[in-house]
Amino acid sequence: MTLIDFLPIVPEILVLVMASVILLLTAADKCPTAGYVPSLLTLLGAAVLTVVTGGLGTDVLVRGLVVVDPMGDVLKLVTYFAAMASFVYGRAYLREFGLLRGEYFALALFAVLGMMVMISSASLLTLYLGLELLSLSLYTLVAMQRDSAQASEAAMKYFILGALASGLLLYGMSLLYGATGTLALSGIADALHGQSGNTMLLTFALVFIVAGIGFKLGVAPFHMWVPDIYQGAPTAVTLFLASAPKLAAFAIVMRILVLGLPELLHDWQQMLAVMAVASLAIGNLAAIMQTNIKRMLAYSTISHMGFLLLGVLAASIAGFAASLFYVIAYVIMTLASFGLIVHLSRKDAEADTLDAFRGLNRDHPWLAAMMAVVMLSMAGLPPFLGFYAKFFVLQALVGGGWIALAVLAVMFSLIGAFYYLRIIKLMYFDAPIEGDHRIAPVGDAVGLLSFNGLAVLGLGLLPQGLLALCVIVVQASV
């Protein structure tokens, strides 16, 4: 291999080098807290390199291990934005809790690297390596607040359940390799084309793979880790955990199921349908009972991932594009919601309960307005981004003949609107708790929150551009 062969993975090399440099400088006590600006510049540089090295078609490079396509480029760019936003939102929180250290940014960059590898995987080998790099980094980030018993417990739960899910996924991949004799996703698709041999082995492989993917997405019945980890992790880590990794999980679904296993379409469609309905039911019904907003948003995430699966199981260009649109919309909304929670928190009182939002409009009317926009969008009300995200998925479902699933999705969305509207009611119609003195977020966070909230409104008013982009990149990549 020559240097030109490594050109498609230059963004990954940059992130790897800078994460290692930040980690080494931190370990040597040269600049233990100087990871913030280098991390932002690293992600910005990776974004530029991704645009420069990206292509309009689909090319499998680096000896069949890496795929460069427009869908991967878009997912990477949104991943960079989500990671940068989480750094900006979390800086004040990390400083307040004594976590603004170089190892946080190094681990976050390693996690981003894992996402990039997953997004660009053309082989089961690189996909699994990226997944493990992401998972190990997240386990450590959750446990960073070492003097917190809650964070340590969350990290242990996440590690044990994550290891189990990784084992299931790896076992499914090994069965798939045994049945096809190749690790390349395109080779697997070719080997299964027209095959009528040992379908039992393929079915077993698919069950294990879908189970592993379900855990990484956080969908029912593999959702049990989501509320505990969201609540137990430091809120700045929860912000990072809840946003960018969902893009990589969506990439896994597209790479393995859609590109690697199209011959097993009817099998994985049925599995995804069951998981999607269970996620919508459990996520929306359980969220109603929560008093901790991090747990409420965790169950909300479960329901949102169920909606994302609905678009994938439609098995059409419109469905895949709708799911891509949905995951991007979800990340934008999640960044804003958790960003506000992070910046209303302080060391002696985290803003992780619903009561913390009582009377927010009286103290910070602009922030309350931004939170209201995000909650209305998550509830799926027009004219916000979340409405069109759900609408496009439902449109793809109906177009594919899944009318019953579309009706169920609408019903559960109506149920889920309750707990989002409850936040708005607390902010605007309830009085603040006596003695609860809020701190104002720092300037750059307010600016980003404003941009984030207005993006939810703006993309809702004009969704055609983002949808057209999603359709174009899916057509060029699938």
XYZ file of C-alpha atoms in Angstrom:
478
model
C 0.000 0.000 0.000
C 1.174 3.516 -0.815
C 0.492 6.814 0.916
C -2.241 7.579 -1.619
C -4.101 4.475 -0.422
C -4.431 6.091 3.019
C -5.962 9.303 1.633
C -9.595 8.265 2.387
C -8.777 7.783 6.076
C -6.856 11.028 6.598
C -9.648 12.424 8.853
C -9.432 9.314 11.045
C -5.640 9.612 11.206
C -5.892 13.258 12.280
C -8.348 12.450 15.097
C -6.197 9.509 16.242
C -2.997 11.563 16.325
C -4.552 14.509 18.162
C -6.309 12.274 20.717
C -2.989 10.570 21.428
C -1.162 13.916 21.713
C -3.729 15.296 24.171
C -3.537 12.094 26.212
C 0.262 12.152 26.323
C 0.391 15.825 27.336
C -2.147 15.163 30.073
C -0.231 12.134 31.359
C 2.988 14.151 31.426
C 1.256 16.952 33.397
C 2.305 19.431 30.725
C -1.185 20.857 30.169
C -3.765 18.737 32.016
C -6.660 21.079 31.228
C -5.682 22.239 27.722
C -7.737 19.793 25.676
C -10.760 21.973 24.931
C -9.494 24.199 22.099
C -7.288 21.508 20.446
C -10.282 19.146 20.413
C -12.505 21.701 18.712
C -9.796 22.477 16.154
C -9.243 18.754 15.561
C -12.916 18.161 14.789
C -13.028 21.236 12.588
C -9.974 20.012 10.675
C -11.512 16.537 10.334
C -14.647 18.123 8.886
C -12.609 19.991 6.269
C -10.676 16.832 5.363
C -13.904 14.818 5.112
C -15.312 17.315 2.632
C -12.066 17.347 0.634
C -11.624 13.558 0.513
C -15.327 12.741 0.082
C -16.780 11.509 -3.175
C -20.024 11.595 -5.108
C -20.094 7.837 -5.583
C -19.402 4.721 -3.533
C -15.802 3.532 -3.453
C -14.486 0.615 -1.373
C -10.853 1.326 -0.550
C -7.974 0.369 1.771
C -8.100 -3.264 0.614
C -11.839 -3.545 1.029
C -11.958 -2.320 4.630
C -13.246 1.226 4.141
C -16.102 2.608 2.089
C -16.269 6.251 1.040
C -19.757 7.359 0.091
C -21.949 10.459 0.485
C -24.029 8.939 3.316
C -20.895 8.290 5.340
C -19.629 11.822 4.703
C -22.900 13.368 5.914
C -22.991 11.177 9.016
C -19.388 12.092 9.826
C -20.024 15.809 9.446
C -23.030 15.651 11.779
C -20.936 13.599 14.216
C -18.267 16.318 14.288
C -20.907 18.965 14.917
C -22.501 16.943 17.720
C -19.146 16.331 19.419
C -18.119 19.993 19.134
C -21.485 21.125 20.506
C -21.188 18.724 23.437
C -17.745 20.170 24.258
C -19.063 23.737 24.201
C -22.147 22.885 26.241
C -20.203 20.808 28.746
C -17.198 23.049 29.401
C -18.703 25.015 32.310
C -20.210 21.861 33.819
C -16.923 19.951 33.575
C -15.044 22.827 35.215
C -17.645 23.040 37.999
C -17.326 19.324 38.771
C -13.552 19.126 38.358
C -13.751 17.039 35.195
C -12.305 19.559 32.731
C -9.221 17.474 32.134
C -7.326 16.357 29.079
C -8.369 12.736 29.446
C -12.026 13.690 28.976
C -11.302 15.237 25.592
C -8.912 12.440 24.619
C -11.518 9.793 25.410
C -14.196 11.772 23.584
C -11.965 12.011 20.504
C -11.264 8.275 20.652
C -15.039 7.745 20.809
C -15.459 9.995 17.762
C -12.764 7.966 16.003
C -14.699 4.796 16.753
C -17.834 6.358 15.273
C -15.921 7.400 12.157
C -14.581 3.874 11.666
C -18.073 2.406 12.092
C -19.593 4.857 9.641
C -16.964 4.073 6.989
C -16.828 0.300 7.501
C -16.982 -1.939 4.451
C -16.082 -5.041 6.452
C -17.336 -6.738 9.596
C -13.788 -6.501 10.939
C -13.471 -2.711 10.796
C -17.065 -2.302 11.940
C -16.434 -4.315 15.093
C -13.121 -2.573 15.796
C -14.844 0.817 15.572
C -17.655 -0.385 17.796
C -15.285 -1.580 20.513
C -13.239 1.622 20.385
C -16.439 3.639 20.821
C -17.802 1.403 23.573
C -14.631 1.295 25.688
C -14.278 5.068 25.471
C -17.891 5.588 26.579
C -17.551 3.156 29.494
C -14.617 5.189 30.780
C -16.325 8.536 30.240
C -19.341 7.412 32.278
C -17.009 6.468 35.163
C -14.932 9.679 35.067
C -16.572 11.139 38.184
C -14.745 8.694 40.430
C -16.075 10.049 43.725
C -19.679 9.485 42.602
C -21.161 6.120 43.545
C -23.984 6.711 41.072
C -21.575 7.224 38.168
C -19.511 4.168 39.124
C -22.645 2.024 39.308
C -23.803 3.313 35.917
C -20.406 2.560 34.385
C -20.406 -0.999 35.733
C -23.912 -1.642 34.395
C -22.969 -0.168 31.046
C -19.766 -2.200 30.842
C -21.387 -5.537 31.735
C -24.420 -5.121 29.473
C -22.276 -3.613 26.713
C -19.880 -6.557 26.837
C -22.838 -8.945 26.599
C -24.234 -7.076 23.591
C -20.818 -6.982 21.907
C -20.529 -10.736 22.440
C -23.914 -11.317 20.834
C -22.988 -9.157 17.863
C -19.588 -10.812 17.457
C -21.118 -14.291 17.643
C -23.633 -13.333 14.966
C -20.825 -11.993 12.789
C -18.831 -15.218 13.231
C -21.829 -17.296 12.155
C -22.283 -15.022 9.159
C -18.613 -15.423 8.268
C -18.948 -19.190 8.576
C -21.943 -19.193 6.246
C -20.457 -16.922 3.583
C -16.678 -17.245 3.926
C -16.019 -13.498 3.777
C -15.944 -10.488 6.087
C -16.611 -7.904 3.363
C -20.178 -6.621 3.442
C -20.421 -6.559 -0.350
C -19.007 -10.087 -0.458
C -21.610 -11.270 2.064
C -24.392 -9.776 -0.045
C -23.009 -11.484 -3.162
C -22.618 -14.824 -1.373
C -26.213 -14.758 -0.137
C -27.660 -13.725 -3.498
C -29.886 -16.555 -4.645
C -28.530 -18.882 -1.940
C -30.939 -21.582 -0.763
C -28.586 -23.556 1.483
C -28.421 -23.610 5.281
C -30.952 -20.906 6.079
C -31.098 -21.973 9.740
C -27.496 -20.832 10.279
C -28.212 -17.497 8.599
C -31.332 -17.010 10.730
C -29.351 -17.622 13.918
C -26.677 -15.185 12.751
C -29.306 -12.557 11.984
C -30.954 -12.933 15.414
C -27.674 -12.337 17.239
C -26.724 -9.426 14.984
C -30.090 -7.705 15.376
C -29.908 -8.205 19.157
C -26.483 -6.553 19.277
C -27.631 -3.689 17.077
C -30.730 -3.264 19.233
C -28.587 -2.770 22.314
C -26.385 -0.192 20.645
C -29.448 1.736 19.483
C -31.116 1.363 22.884
C -34.388 -0.062 21.558
C -36.717 -2.448 23.376
C -36.319 -5.161 24.549
C -32.612 -4.236 24.810
C -33.276 -0.858 26.425
C -32.731 -1.656 30.095
C -29.378 0.126 30.265
C -30.498 3.457 28.822
C -32.338 5.119 31.783
C -29.789 4.053 34.394
C -26.756 5.161 32.389
C -28.351 8.464 31.340
C -29.209 9.249 34.967
C -26.004 7.983 36.568
C -23.447 9.490 34.202
C -22.297 13.113 34.634
C -24.737 15.231 32.628
C -22.047 16.490 30.239
C -21.177 12.859 29.470
C -24.864 11.996 29.055
C -25.109 14.822 26.514
C -22.289 13.299 24.476
C -23.562 9.729 24.944
C -27.128 10.559 23.897
C -26.285 12.338 20.661
C -23.384 11.423 18.379
C -23.266 7.610 18.962
C -26.798 7.290 17.550
C -25.417 8.341 14.169
C -22.898 5.505 14.278
C -25.594 3.054 15.385
C -27.703 4.100 12.399
C -24.666 3.482 10.197
C -24.397 -0.078 11.592
C -28.018 -0.743 10.666
C -27.490 0.523 7.137
C -24.151 -1.215 6.576
C -25.038 -4.646 7.940
C -28.752 -5.068 7.300
C -29.386 -2.958 4.209
C -26.072 -3.336 2.358
C -24.833 -6.677 3.720
C -28.017 -8.688 4.224
C -30.558 -7.558 1.610
C -31.394 -11.204 0.872
C -32.686 -11.598 4.442
C -34.920 -8.544 4.096
C -38.172 -10.212 5.134
C -36.566 -11.738 8.227
C -35.032 -8.555 9.597
C -38.088 -6.505 8.663
C -40.204 -8.579 11.045
C -37.624 -8.289 13.827
C -37.335 -4.527 13.418
C -41.129 -4.179 13.394
C -41.431 -5.927 16.765
C -38.566 -3.898 18.254
C -39.971 -0.626 16.909
C -43.463 -1.162 18.322
C -42.079 -2.315 21.678
C -39.816 0.745 21.814
C -42.662 3.141 21.039
C -44.857 1.541 23.694
C -42.289 1.182 26.482
C -40.543 4.478 25.789
C -43.628 6.668 25.740
C -45.539 4.949 28.550
C -42.576 4.737 30.925
C -41.532 8.362 30.300
C -44.863 9.606 31.645
C -44.045 8.283 35.116
C -40.570 9.818 35.434
C -39.686 12.688 37.762
C -36.021 12.806 36.704
C -35.699 14.631 33.382
C -32.618 12.640 32.363
C -34.566 9.401 32.802
C -37.523 10.946 30.993
C -35.350 11.873 28.031
C -33.790 8.387 28.160
C -37.188 6.771 27.666
C -37.879 9.423 25.038
C -34.731 8.257 23.246
C -36.037 4.692 23.236
C -39.239 5.830 21.516
C -37.304 7.959 19.019
C -35.081 5.023 18.076
C -38.230 2.972 17.533
C -39.390 5.601 15.050
C -35.995 5.459 13.332
C -36.355 1.684 12.865
C -39.754 2.201 11.249
C -38.119 4.086 8.415
C -35.486 1.381 7.907
C -38.000 -1.478 7.820
C -39.932 0.317 5.079
C -36.986 -0.887 2.947
C -37.177 1.829 0.311
C -35.099 4.831 -0.662
C -37.786 7.040 0.868
C -37.668 5.033 4.100
C -33.876 5.067 4.396
C -33.781 8.798 3.642
C -36.521 9.406 6.220
C -34.516 7.485 8.848
C -31.382 9.481 8.011
C -33.415 12.693 8.313
C -34.834 11.428 11.610
C -31.492 10.598 13.220
C -30.068 14.000 12.245
C -33.161 15.734 13.646
C -32.934 13.660 16.828
C -29.289 14.631 17.379
C -30.041 18.352 16.918
C -32.961 18.210 19.358
C -31.061 16.129 21.918
C -28.099 18.497 21.920
C -30.391 21.419 22.724
C -32.370 19.642 25.454
C -29.393 18.199 27.322
C -27.404 21.377 26.655
C -29.893 23.361 28.688
C -29.873 20.786 31.503
C -26.082 20.934 31.627
C -25.975 24.709 31.910
C -28.637 24.948 34.575
C -26.691 22.490 36.728
C -24.183 23.286 39.418
C -22.182 21.226 41.846
C -24.555 21.509 44.793
C -27.739 21.017 42.750
C -27.947 19.403 39.316
C -30.947 20.390 37.199
C -31.911 16.768 36.628
C -35.428 16.807 38.063
C -38.613 18.153 36.549
C -38.944 20.551 39.491
C -35.712 22.254 38.410
C -37.613 23.688 35.419
C -40.419 25.258 37.443
C -40.737 28.937 36.611
C -37.746 28.956 34.261
C -39.506 31.562 32.119
C -39.363 34.059 34.992
C -35.563 33.832 35.366
C -34.424 33.023 31.821
C -37.251 33.671 29.325
C -35.063 33.154 26.249
C -33.754 29.794 27.472
C -37.308 28.760 28.383
C -38.397 29.665 24.847
C -35.606 27.546 23.342
C -36.507 24.600 25.584
C -40.173 24.987 24.623
C -39.256 24.870 20.936
C -37.263 21.672 21.471
C -39.994 20.000 23.548
C -42.662 20.849 20.963
C -40.389 19.486 18.256
C -39.763 16.243 20.138
C -43.514 15.894 20.630
C -43.878 16.037 16.845
C -45.918 19.213 16.590
C -45.735 21.468 13.519
C -44.011 23.568 12.339
C -40.948 22.187 14.115
C -38.267 19.797 12.874
C -39.545 16.798 14.848
C -42.926 16.944 13.110
C -41.418 16.535 9.661
C -39.019 13.844 10.884
C -41.991 11.763 12.010
C -44.101 12.723 9.016
C -41.511 11.523 6.496
C -41.129 8.195 8.330
C -44.900 7.705 8.431
C -45.129 8.616 4.736
C -42.522 5.956 3.887
C -44.373 3.393 6.025
C -47.693 4.025 4.317
C -45.992 3.945 0.921
C -44.529 0.541 1.771
C -47.867 -0.884 2.865
C -47.156 -0.819 6.629
C -50.343 1.080 7.419
C -51.024 -0.645 10.768
C -47.546 0.262 12.020
C -48.069 3.866 10.951
C -51.327 4.037 12.918
C -49.652 2.582 16.025
C -46.794 5.063 15.702
C -49.231 7.989 15.578
C -51.112 6.706 18.626
C -47.989 6.341 20.730
C -46.748 9.752 19.576
C -49.974 11.287 20.896
C -49.375 9.587 24.247
C -45.767 10.790 24.283
C -46.773 14.403 23.724
C -47.956 14.548 27.352
C -44.550 14.423 29.029
C -43.050 16.956 26.628
C -45.890 19.420 27.167
C -45.531 18.907 30.920
C -42.070 20.526 30.758
C -43.571 23.582 29.044
C -46.290 23.773 31.685
C -43.672 23.708 34.471
C -41.586 26.443 32.831
C -44.429 28.851 32.112
C -47.224 28.184 34.599
C -45.524 26.995 37.806
C -43.674 29.097 40.371
C -39.976 28.389 41.071
C -39.112 26.420 44.184
C -38.231 28.713 47.102
C -34.507 29.063 47.668
C -33.618 27.702 44.235
C -31.227 30.276 42.760
C -30.297 29.509 39.175
C -26.989 30.373 37.610
C -26.882 31.908 34.162
C -25.095 29.935 31.424
C -21.878 31.332 29.972
C -22.006 33.397 26.795
C -20.841 30.844 24.222
C -23.333 28.306 25.569
C -26.220 30.768 25.276
C -25.185 31.516 21.695
C -25.013 27.837 20.786
C -28.310 27.106 22.550
C -29.914 29.926 20.580
C -28.503 28.636 17.300
C -29.534 25.088 18.231
C -33.105 26.045 19.103
C -33.519 28.277 16.078
C -32.171 25.464 13.873
C -34.974 23.229 15.158
C -37.487 25.898 14.148
C -35.768 26.893 10.890
C -35.327 23.332 9.611
C -38.938 22.704 10.546
C -40.133 25.662 8.481
C -37.881 24.684 5.560
C -37.259 20.921 5.739
C -37.054 20.341 1.990
C -33.338 21.089 1.697
C -32.271 18.606 4.386
C -34.681 15.962 3.083
C -33.413 16.393 -0.477
C -29.848 15.990 0.791
C -30.815 12.787 2.625
C -32.496 11.372 -0.477
C -29.508 12.200 -2.687
C -26.900 10.681 -0.397
C -28.977 7.527 0.214
C -29.521 7.033 -3.516
C -25.785 7.393 -4.106
C -24.828 5.028 -1.269
C -27.397 2.203 -1.187
